Short mmCIF file of C-alpha atoms and ligand atoms in Angstrom, two decimals:
data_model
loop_
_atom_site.label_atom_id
_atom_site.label_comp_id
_atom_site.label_asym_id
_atom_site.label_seq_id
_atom_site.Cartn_x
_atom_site.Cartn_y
_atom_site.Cartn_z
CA UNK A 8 0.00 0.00 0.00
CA UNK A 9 1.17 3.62 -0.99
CA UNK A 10 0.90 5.98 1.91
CA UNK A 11 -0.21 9.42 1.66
CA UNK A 12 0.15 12.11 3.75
CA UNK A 13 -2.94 14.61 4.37
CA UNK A 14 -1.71 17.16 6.55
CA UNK A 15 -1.11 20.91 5.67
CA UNK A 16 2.22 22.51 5.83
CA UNK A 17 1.24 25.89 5.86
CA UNK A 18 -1.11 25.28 8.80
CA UNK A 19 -0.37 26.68 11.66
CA UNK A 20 -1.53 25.88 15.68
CA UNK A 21 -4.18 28.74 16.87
CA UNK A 22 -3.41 31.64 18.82
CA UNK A 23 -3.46 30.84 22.70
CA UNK A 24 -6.71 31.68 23.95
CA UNK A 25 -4.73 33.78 26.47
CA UNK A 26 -3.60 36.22 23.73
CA UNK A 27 -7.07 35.98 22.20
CA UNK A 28 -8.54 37.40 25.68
CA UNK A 29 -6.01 40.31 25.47
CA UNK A 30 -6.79 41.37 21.87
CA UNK A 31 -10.21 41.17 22.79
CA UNK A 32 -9.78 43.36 25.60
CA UNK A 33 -7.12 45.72 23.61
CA UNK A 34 -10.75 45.88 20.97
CA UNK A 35 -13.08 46.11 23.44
CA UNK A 36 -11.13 49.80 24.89
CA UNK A 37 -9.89 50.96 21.44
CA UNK A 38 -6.65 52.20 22.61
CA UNK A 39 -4.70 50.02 19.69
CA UNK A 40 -1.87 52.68 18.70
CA UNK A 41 0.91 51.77 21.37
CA UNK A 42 1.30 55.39 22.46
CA UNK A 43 -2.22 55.49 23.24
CA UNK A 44 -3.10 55.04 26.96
CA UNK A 45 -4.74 56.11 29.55
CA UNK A 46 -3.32 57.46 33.18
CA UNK A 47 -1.44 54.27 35.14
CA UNK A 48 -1.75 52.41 32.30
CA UNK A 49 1.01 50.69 29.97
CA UNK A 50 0.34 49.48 26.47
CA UNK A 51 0.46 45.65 25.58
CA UNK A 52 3.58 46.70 22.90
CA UNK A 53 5.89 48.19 25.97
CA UNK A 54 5.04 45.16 28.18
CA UNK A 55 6.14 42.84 25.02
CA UNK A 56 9.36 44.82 24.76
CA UNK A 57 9.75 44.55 27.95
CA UNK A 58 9.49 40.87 28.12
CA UNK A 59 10.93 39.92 25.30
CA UNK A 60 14.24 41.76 26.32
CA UNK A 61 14.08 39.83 29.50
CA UNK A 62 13.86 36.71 27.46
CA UNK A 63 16.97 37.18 25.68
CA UNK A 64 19.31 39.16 28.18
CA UNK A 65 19.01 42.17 25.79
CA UNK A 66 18.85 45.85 27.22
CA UNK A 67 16.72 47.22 24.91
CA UNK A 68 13.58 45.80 23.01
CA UNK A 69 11.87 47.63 20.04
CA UNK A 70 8.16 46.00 18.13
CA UNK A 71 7.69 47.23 15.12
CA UNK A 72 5.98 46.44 12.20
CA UNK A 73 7.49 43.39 10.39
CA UNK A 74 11.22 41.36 10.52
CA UNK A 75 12.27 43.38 7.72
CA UNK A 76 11.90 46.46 8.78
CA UNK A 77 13.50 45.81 12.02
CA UNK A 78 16.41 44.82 9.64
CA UNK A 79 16.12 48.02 7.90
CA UNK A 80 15.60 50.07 10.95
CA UNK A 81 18.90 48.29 12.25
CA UNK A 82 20.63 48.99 9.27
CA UNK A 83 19.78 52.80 9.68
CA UNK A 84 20.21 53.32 13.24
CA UNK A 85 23.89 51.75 12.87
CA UNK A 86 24.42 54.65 10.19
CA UNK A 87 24.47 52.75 6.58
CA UNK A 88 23.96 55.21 3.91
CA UNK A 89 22.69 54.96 0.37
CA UNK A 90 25.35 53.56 -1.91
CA UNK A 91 27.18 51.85 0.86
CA UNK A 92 27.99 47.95 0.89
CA UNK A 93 26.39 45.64 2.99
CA UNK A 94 27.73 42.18 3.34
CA UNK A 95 24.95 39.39 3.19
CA UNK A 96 24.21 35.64 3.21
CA UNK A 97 23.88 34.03 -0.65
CA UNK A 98 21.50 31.80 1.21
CA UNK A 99 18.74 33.58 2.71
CA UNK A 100 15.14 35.00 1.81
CA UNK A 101 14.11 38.02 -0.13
CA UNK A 102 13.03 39.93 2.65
CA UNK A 103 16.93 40.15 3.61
CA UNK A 104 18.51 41.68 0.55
CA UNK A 105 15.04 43.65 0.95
CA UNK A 106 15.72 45.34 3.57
CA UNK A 107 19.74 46.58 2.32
CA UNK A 108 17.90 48.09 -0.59
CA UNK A 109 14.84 49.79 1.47
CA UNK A 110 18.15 51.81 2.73
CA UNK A 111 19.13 52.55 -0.88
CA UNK A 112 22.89 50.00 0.42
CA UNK A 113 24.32 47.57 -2.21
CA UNK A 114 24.68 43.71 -1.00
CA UNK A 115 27.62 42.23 -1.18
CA UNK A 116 26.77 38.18 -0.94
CA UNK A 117 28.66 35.72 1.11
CA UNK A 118 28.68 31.72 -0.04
CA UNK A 119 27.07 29.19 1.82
CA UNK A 120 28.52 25.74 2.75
CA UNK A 121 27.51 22.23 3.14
CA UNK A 122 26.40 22.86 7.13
CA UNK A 123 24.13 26.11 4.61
CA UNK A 124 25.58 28.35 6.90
CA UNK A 125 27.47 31.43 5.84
CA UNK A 126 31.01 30.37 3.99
CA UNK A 127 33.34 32.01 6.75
CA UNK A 128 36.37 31.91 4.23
CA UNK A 129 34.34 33.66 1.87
CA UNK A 130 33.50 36.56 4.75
CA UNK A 131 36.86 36.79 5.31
CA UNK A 132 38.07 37.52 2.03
CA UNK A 133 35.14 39.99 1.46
CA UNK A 134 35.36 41.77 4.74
CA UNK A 135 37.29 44.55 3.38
CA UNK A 136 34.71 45.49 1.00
CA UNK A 137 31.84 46.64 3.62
CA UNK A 138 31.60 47.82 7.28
CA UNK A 139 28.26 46.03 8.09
CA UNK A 140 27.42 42.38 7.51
CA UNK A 141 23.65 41.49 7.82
CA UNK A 142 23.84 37.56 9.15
CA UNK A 143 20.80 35.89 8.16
CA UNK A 144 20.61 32.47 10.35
CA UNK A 145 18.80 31.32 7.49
CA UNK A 146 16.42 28.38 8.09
CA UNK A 147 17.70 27.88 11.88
CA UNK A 148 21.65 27.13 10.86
CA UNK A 149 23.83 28.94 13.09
CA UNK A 150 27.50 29.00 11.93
CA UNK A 151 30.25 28.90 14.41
CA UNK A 152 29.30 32.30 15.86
CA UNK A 153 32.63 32.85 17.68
CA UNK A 154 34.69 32.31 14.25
CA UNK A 155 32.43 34.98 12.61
CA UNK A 156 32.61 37.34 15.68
CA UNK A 157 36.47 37.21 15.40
CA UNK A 158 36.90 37.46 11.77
CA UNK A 159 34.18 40.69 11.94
CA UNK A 160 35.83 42.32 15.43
CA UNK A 161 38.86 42.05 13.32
CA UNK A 162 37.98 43.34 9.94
CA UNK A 163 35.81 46.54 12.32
CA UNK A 164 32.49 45.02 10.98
CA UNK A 165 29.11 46.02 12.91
CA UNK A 166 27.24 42.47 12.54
CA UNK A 167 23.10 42.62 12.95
CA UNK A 168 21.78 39.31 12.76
CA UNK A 169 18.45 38.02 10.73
CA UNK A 170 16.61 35.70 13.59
CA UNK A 171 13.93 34.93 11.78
CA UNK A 172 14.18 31.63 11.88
CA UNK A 173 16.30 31.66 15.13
CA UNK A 174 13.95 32.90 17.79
CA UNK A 175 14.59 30.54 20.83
CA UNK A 176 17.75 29.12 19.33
CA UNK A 177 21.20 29.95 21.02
CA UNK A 178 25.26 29.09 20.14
CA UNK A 179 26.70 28.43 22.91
CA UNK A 180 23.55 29.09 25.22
CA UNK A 181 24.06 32.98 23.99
CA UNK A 182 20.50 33.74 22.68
CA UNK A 183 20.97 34.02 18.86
CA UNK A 184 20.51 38.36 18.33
CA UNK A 185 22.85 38.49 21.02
CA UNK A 186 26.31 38.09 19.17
CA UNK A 187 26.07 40.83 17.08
CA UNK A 188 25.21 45.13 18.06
CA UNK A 189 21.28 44.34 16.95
CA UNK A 190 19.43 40.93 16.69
CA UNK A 191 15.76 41.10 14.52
CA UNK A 192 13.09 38.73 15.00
CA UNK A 193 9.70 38.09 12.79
CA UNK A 194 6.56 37.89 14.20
CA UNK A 195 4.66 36.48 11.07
CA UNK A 196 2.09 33.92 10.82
CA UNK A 197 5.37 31.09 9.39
CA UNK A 198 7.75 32.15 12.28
CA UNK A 199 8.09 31.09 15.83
CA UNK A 200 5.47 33.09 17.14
CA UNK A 201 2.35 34.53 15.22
CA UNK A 202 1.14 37.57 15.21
CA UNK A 203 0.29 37.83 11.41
CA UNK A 204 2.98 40.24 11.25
CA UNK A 205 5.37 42.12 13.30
CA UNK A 206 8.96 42.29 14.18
CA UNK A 207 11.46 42.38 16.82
CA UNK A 208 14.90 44.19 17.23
CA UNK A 209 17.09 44.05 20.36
CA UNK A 210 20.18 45.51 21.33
CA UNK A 211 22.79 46.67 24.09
CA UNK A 212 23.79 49.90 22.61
CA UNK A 213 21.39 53.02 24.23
CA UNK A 214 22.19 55.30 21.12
CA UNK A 215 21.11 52.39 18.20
CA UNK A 216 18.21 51.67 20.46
CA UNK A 217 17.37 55.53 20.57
CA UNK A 218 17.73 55.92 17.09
CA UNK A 219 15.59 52.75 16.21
CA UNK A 220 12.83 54.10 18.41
CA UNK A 221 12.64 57.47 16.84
CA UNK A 222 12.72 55.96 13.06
CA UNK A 223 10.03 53.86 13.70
CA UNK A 224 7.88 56.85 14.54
CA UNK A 225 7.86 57.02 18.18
CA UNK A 226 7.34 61.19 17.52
CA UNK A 227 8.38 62.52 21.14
CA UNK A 228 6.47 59.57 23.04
CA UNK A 229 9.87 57.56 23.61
CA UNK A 230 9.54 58.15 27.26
CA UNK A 231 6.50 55.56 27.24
CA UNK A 232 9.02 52.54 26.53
CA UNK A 233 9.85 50.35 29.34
CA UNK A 234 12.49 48.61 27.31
CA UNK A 235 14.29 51.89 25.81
CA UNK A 236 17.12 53.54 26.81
CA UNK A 237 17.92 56.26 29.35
CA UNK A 238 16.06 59.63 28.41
CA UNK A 239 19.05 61.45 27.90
CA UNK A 240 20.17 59.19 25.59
CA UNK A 241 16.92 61.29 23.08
CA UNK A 242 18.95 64.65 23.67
CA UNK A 243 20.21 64.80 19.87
CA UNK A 244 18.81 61.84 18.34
CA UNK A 245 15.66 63.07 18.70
CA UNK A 246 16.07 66.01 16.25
CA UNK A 247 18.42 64.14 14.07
CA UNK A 248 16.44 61.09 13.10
CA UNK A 249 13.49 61.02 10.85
CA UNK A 250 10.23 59.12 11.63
CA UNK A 251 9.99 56.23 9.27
CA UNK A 252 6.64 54.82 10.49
CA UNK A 253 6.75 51.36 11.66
CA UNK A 254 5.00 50.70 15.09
CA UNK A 255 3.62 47.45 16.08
CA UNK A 256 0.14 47.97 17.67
CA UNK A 257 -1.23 46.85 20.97
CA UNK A 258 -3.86 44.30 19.56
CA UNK A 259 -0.60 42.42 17.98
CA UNK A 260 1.39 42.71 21.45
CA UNK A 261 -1.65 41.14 22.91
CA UNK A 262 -1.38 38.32 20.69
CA UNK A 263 2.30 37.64 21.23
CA UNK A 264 3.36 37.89 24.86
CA UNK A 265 1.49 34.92 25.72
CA UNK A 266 3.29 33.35 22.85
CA UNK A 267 6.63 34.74 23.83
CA UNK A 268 6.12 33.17 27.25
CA UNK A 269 5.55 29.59 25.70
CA UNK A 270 8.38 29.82 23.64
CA UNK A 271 10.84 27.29 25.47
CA UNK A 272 7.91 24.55 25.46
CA UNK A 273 6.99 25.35 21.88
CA UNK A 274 10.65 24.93 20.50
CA UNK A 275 11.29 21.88 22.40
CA UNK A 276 7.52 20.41 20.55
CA UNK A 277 9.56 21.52 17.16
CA UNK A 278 12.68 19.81 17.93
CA UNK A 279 10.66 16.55 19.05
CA UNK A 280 9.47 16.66 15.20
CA UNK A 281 12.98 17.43 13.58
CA UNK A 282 14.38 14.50 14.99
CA UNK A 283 12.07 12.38 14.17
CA UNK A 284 12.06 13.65 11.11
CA UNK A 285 15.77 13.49 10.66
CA UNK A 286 16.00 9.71 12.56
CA UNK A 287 13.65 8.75 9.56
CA UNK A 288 15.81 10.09 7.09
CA UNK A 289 19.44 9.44 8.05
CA UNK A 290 21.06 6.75 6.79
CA UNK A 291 19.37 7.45 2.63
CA UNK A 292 21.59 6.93 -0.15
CA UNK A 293 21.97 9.51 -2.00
CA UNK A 294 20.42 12.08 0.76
CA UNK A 295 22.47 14.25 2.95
CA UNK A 296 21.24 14.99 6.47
CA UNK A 297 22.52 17.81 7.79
CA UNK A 298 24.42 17.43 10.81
CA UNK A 299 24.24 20.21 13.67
CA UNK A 300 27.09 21.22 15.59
CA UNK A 301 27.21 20.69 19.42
CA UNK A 302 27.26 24.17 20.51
CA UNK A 303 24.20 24.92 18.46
CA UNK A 304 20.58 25.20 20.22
CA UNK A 305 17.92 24.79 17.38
CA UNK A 306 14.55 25.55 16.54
CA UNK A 307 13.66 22.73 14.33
CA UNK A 308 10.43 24.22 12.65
CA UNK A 309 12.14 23.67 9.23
CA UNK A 310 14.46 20.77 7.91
CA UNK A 311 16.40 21.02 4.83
CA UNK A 312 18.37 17.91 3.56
CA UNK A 313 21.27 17.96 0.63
CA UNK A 314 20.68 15.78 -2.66
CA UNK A 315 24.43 16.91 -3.78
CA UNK A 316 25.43 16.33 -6.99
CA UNK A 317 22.07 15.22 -8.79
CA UNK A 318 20.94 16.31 -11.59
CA UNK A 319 17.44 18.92 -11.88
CA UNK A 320 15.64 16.42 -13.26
CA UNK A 321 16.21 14.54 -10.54
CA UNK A 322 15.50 16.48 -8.19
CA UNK A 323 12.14 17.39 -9.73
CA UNK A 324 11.18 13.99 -10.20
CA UNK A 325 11.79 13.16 -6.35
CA UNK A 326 9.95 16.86 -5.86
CA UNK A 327 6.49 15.28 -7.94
CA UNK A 328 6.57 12.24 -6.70
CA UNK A 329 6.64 13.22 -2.60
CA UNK A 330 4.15 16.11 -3.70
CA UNK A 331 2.13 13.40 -5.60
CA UNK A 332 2.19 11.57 -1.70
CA UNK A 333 1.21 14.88 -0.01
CA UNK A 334 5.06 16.01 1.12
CA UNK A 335 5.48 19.75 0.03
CA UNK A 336 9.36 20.35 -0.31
CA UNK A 337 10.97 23.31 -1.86
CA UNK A 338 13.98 23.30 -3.52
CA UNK A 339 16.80 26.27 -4.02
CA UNK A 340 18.36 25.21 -6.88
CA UNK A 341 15.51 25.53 -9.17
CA UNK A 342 16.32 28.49 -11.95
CA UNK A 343 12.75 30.16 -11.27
CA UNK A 344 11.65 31.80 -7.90
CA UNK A 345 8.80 30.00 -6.50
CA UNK A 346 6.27 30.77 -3.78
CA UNK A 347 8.54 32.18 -0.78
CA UNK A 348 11.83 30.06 -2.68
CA UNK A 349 14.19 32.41 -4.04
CA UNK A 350 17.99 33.08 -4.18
CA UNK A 351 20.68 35.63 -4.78
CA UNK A 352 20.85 35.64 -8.38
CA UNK A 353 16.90 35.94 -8.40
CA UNK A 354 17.37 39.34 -6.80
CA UNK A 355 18.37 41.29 -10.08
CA UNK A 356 18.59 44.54 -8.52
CA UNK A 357 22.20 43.11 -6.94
CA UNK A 358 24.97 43.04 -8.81
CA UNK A 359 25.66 39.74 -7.64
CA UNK A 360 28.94 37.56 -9.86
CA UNK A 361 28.55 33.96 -10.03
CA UNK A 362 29.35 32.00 -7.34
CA UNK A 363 29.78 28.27 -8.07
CA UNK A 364 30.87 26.27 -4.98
CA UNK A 365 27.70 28.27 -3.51
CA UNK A 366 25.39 26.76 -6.32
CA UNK A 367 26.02 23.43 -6.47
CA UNK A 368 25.20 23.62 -3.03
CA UNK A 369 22.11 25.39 -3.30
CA UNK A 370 21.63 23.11 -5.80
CA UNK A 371 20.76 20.45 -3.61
CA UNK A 372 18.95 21.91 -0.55
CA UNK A 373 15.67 20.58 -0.51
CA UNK A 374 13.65 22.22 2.28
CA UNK A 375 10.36 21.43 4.60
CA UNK A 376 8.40 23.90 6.88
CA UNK A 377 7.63 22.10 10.18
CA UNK A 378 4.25 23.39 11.29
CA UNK A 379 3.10 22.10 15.12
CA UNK A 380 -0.07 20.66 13.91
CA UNK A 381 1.88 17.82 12.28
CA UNK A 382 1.70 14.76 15.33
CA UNK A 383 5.19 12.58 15.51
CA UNK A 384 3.08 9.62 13.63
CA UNK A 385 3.35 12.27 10.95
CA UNK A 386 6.93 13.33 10.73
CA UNK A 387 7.50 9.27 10.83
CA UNK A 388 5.50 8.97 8.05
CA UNK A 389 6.68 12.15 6.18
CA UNK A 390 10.06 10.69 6.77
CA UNK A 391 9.20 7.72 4.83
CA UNK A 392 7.57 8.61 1.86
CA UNK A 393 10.96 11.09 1.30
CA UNK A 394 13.00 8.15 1.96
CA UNK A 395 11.29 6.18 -0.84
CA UNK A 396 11.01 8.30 -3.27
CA UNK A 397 14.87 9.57 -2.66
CA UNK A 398 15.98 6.21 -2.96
CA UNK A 399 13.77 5.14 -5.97
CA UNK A 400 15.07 8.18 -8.06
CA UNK A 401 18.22 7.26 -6.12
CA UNK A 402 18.93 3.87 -7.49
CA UNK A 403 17.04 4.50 -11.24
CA UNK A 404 19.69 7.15 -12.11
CA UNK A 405 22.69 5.68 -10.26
C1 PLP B 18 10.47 35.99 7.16
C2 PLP B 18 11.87 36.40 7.07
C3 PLP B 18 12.31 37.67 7.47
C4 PLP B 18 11.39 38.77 7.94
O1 PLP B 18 10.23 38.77 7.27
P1 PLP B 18 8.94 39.68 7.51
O2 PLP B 18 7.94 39.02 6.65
O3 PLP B 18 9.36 41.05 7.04
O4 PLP B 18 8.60 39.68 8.95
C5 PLP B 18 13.66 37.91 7.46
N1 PLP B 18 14.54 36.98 7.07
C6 PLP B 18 14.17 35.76 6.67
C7 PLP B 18 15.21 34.78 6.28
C8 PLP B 18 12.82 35.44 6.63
O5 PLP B 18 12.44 34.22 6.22
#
């Protein structure tokens, strides 16, 4: 008997009735514009900055509208200019090369390796070329943060880092967004927590925290943050920095601090399906799992495995025949963006050259979203319909 799989992989779990009870209470007074309150009381977006600082060890917490513009915002507040460089991950999603040219910068991409995490050789020999390197943790891979932090410290580059697939994930037990002068999460519907959209960006440095507050349209209401910086610290910035409108609101704040609070219990449920996700897969011939470093603390709401060295066609078949079985994978070495799939020489507004040790690995990343409505019975069984198929195409072509 065939099996097929009938779950959806864009589905997500609801929103804990908890937050529901908050937005309904954030409707019910009509105060949703975080700088809107009454006397004594403190809007739902400075308590989630508040606690979502606290959750990572970071000084300062700014909501705002979406991941990418906390990645522009960062971008800004740390001073990059139109026409500057930016270095970037080849391996990453649109919204990140997005956000370099929402500030008018030019990306300069980095390779990716076999562990698809940034090509640190490749950093090196590019560090010279930009002051600011925007590390996207693409699809939950950490690199060996240390060796980055040394090569950047070195070369004087400001690192912000992409966690938008990170949030909950550490290196070393250090919180990923904590290695580098700003760290920006996602709040949308496909991230780690939901708020339909929304973003995150944290940081230790009182004048980039200042600065982010006033861009994303704080006006002169900066005093009402319980996770900004010291007043003083608004003296000059405050006149200086335009107001680039970005605010989260309080009914989306409702929705997430609940959320935030689960986070630890809802990463561990993820990892529970990656592994047995990966357990079914190992061992494949012809399929690469990808093996995560010691010091690394996942999220496992995604898995990507390598089919290195196959041909397209290949890779399409084994593509049609898992989506034939229900199993929706995406692939990065097709030549045509698709859906949320793209890559860095899709993005024709970079000047990107060729880079072909990168390709043949993007080649053969074939990728999976993780949603928590899938039950362990059905990462088994996802697990084994990939396994066939792999090993069918597998052993036809070898
Ligand atoms: C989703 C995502 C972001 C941020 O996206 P928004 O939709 O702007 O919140 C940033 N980087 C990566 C890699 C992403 O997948």
């Amino acid at each position: 008997m065939t099996e097929i799989f009938k779950g959806s992989f864009t589905q997500q779990e609801p929103i804990p009735e908890e937050g529901i009870e908050a937005a309904l209470a954030v409707m019910r007074h009509g105060r949703l514009h975080r700088y809107n309150t009454v006397a004594g009381e403190v809007a739902e977006t400075a308590l989630l900055e508040q606690e979502f600082a606290a959750s990572v060890g970071a000084k300062y917490c700014l909501a705002v509208a979406s991941g990418g513009y906390a990645m522009a915002t960062a971008l800004r507040a740390v001073g990059v200019k139109p026409g500057d460089k930016v270095l970037s991950n080849a391996f990453t999603l649109a919204p990140v090369p997005g956000a370099i040219a929402a500030v008018g910068a030019e990306a300069i991409f980095v390779g990716v390796t076999q562990a698809l995490t940034i090509d640190l050789e490749d950093l090196a020999a590019k560090a010279s070329n930009a002051r600011v390197l925007l590390l996207s943790h693409m699809r939950g891979h950490i690199c060996d943060m240390d060796a980055l932090m040394a090569i950047c410290d070195a070369a004087g580059i400001t690192v912000i880092e992409d966690c938008a697939h990170t949030m909950g994930a550490a290196w070393r037990d250090v919180p990923s967004g904590r290695f580098g002068v700003a760290g920006c999460y996602s709040c949308q519907t496909y991230k780690h927590v939901n708020s339909g959209e929304g973003g995150l960006l944290v940081t230790d440095d009182a004048e980039l925290a200042a600065r982010a507050i006033i861009l994303s349209g704080s006006y002169m209401m900066y005093e009402k943050h319980l996770a900004g910086p010291p007043v003083e610290t608004f003296a000059k910035i405050r006149y200086e920095t335009p107001n680039i409108s970005g605010r989260m609101d309080n009914l989306r704040a409702a929705l997430l601090r609940p959320q935030v609070r689960d986070l630890a219990t809802q990463c561990a449920r993820w990892n529970e399906r990656y592994h047995a996700l990966e357990t079914g897969l190992r061992g494949t011939a012809g399929l690469t799992v990808i093996e995560r470093p010691p010091e690394e603390t996942i999220v496992g709401s995604s898995i990507q495995i390598l089919l290195m060295g196959w041909t397209a066609d290949d890779v399409t078949e084994v593509l049609r025949r898992c989506a034939d079985r229900g199993v929706e994978l995406k692939w990065f070495g097709a030549q045509e963006p698709v859906g949320f799939t793209s890559r860095y020489d899709s993005w024709r507004y970079v000047d990107a050259p060729k880079m072909p040790q990168s390709d043949a690995v993007l080649a053969g990343i074939v990728d999976m979203r993780v949603p928590l409505t899938f039950s362990l019975e059905d990462c088994a069984l996802i697990a084994r319909i990939i396994r066939q198929e792999v090993s069918k195409v597998y052993q036809a072509g070898v």
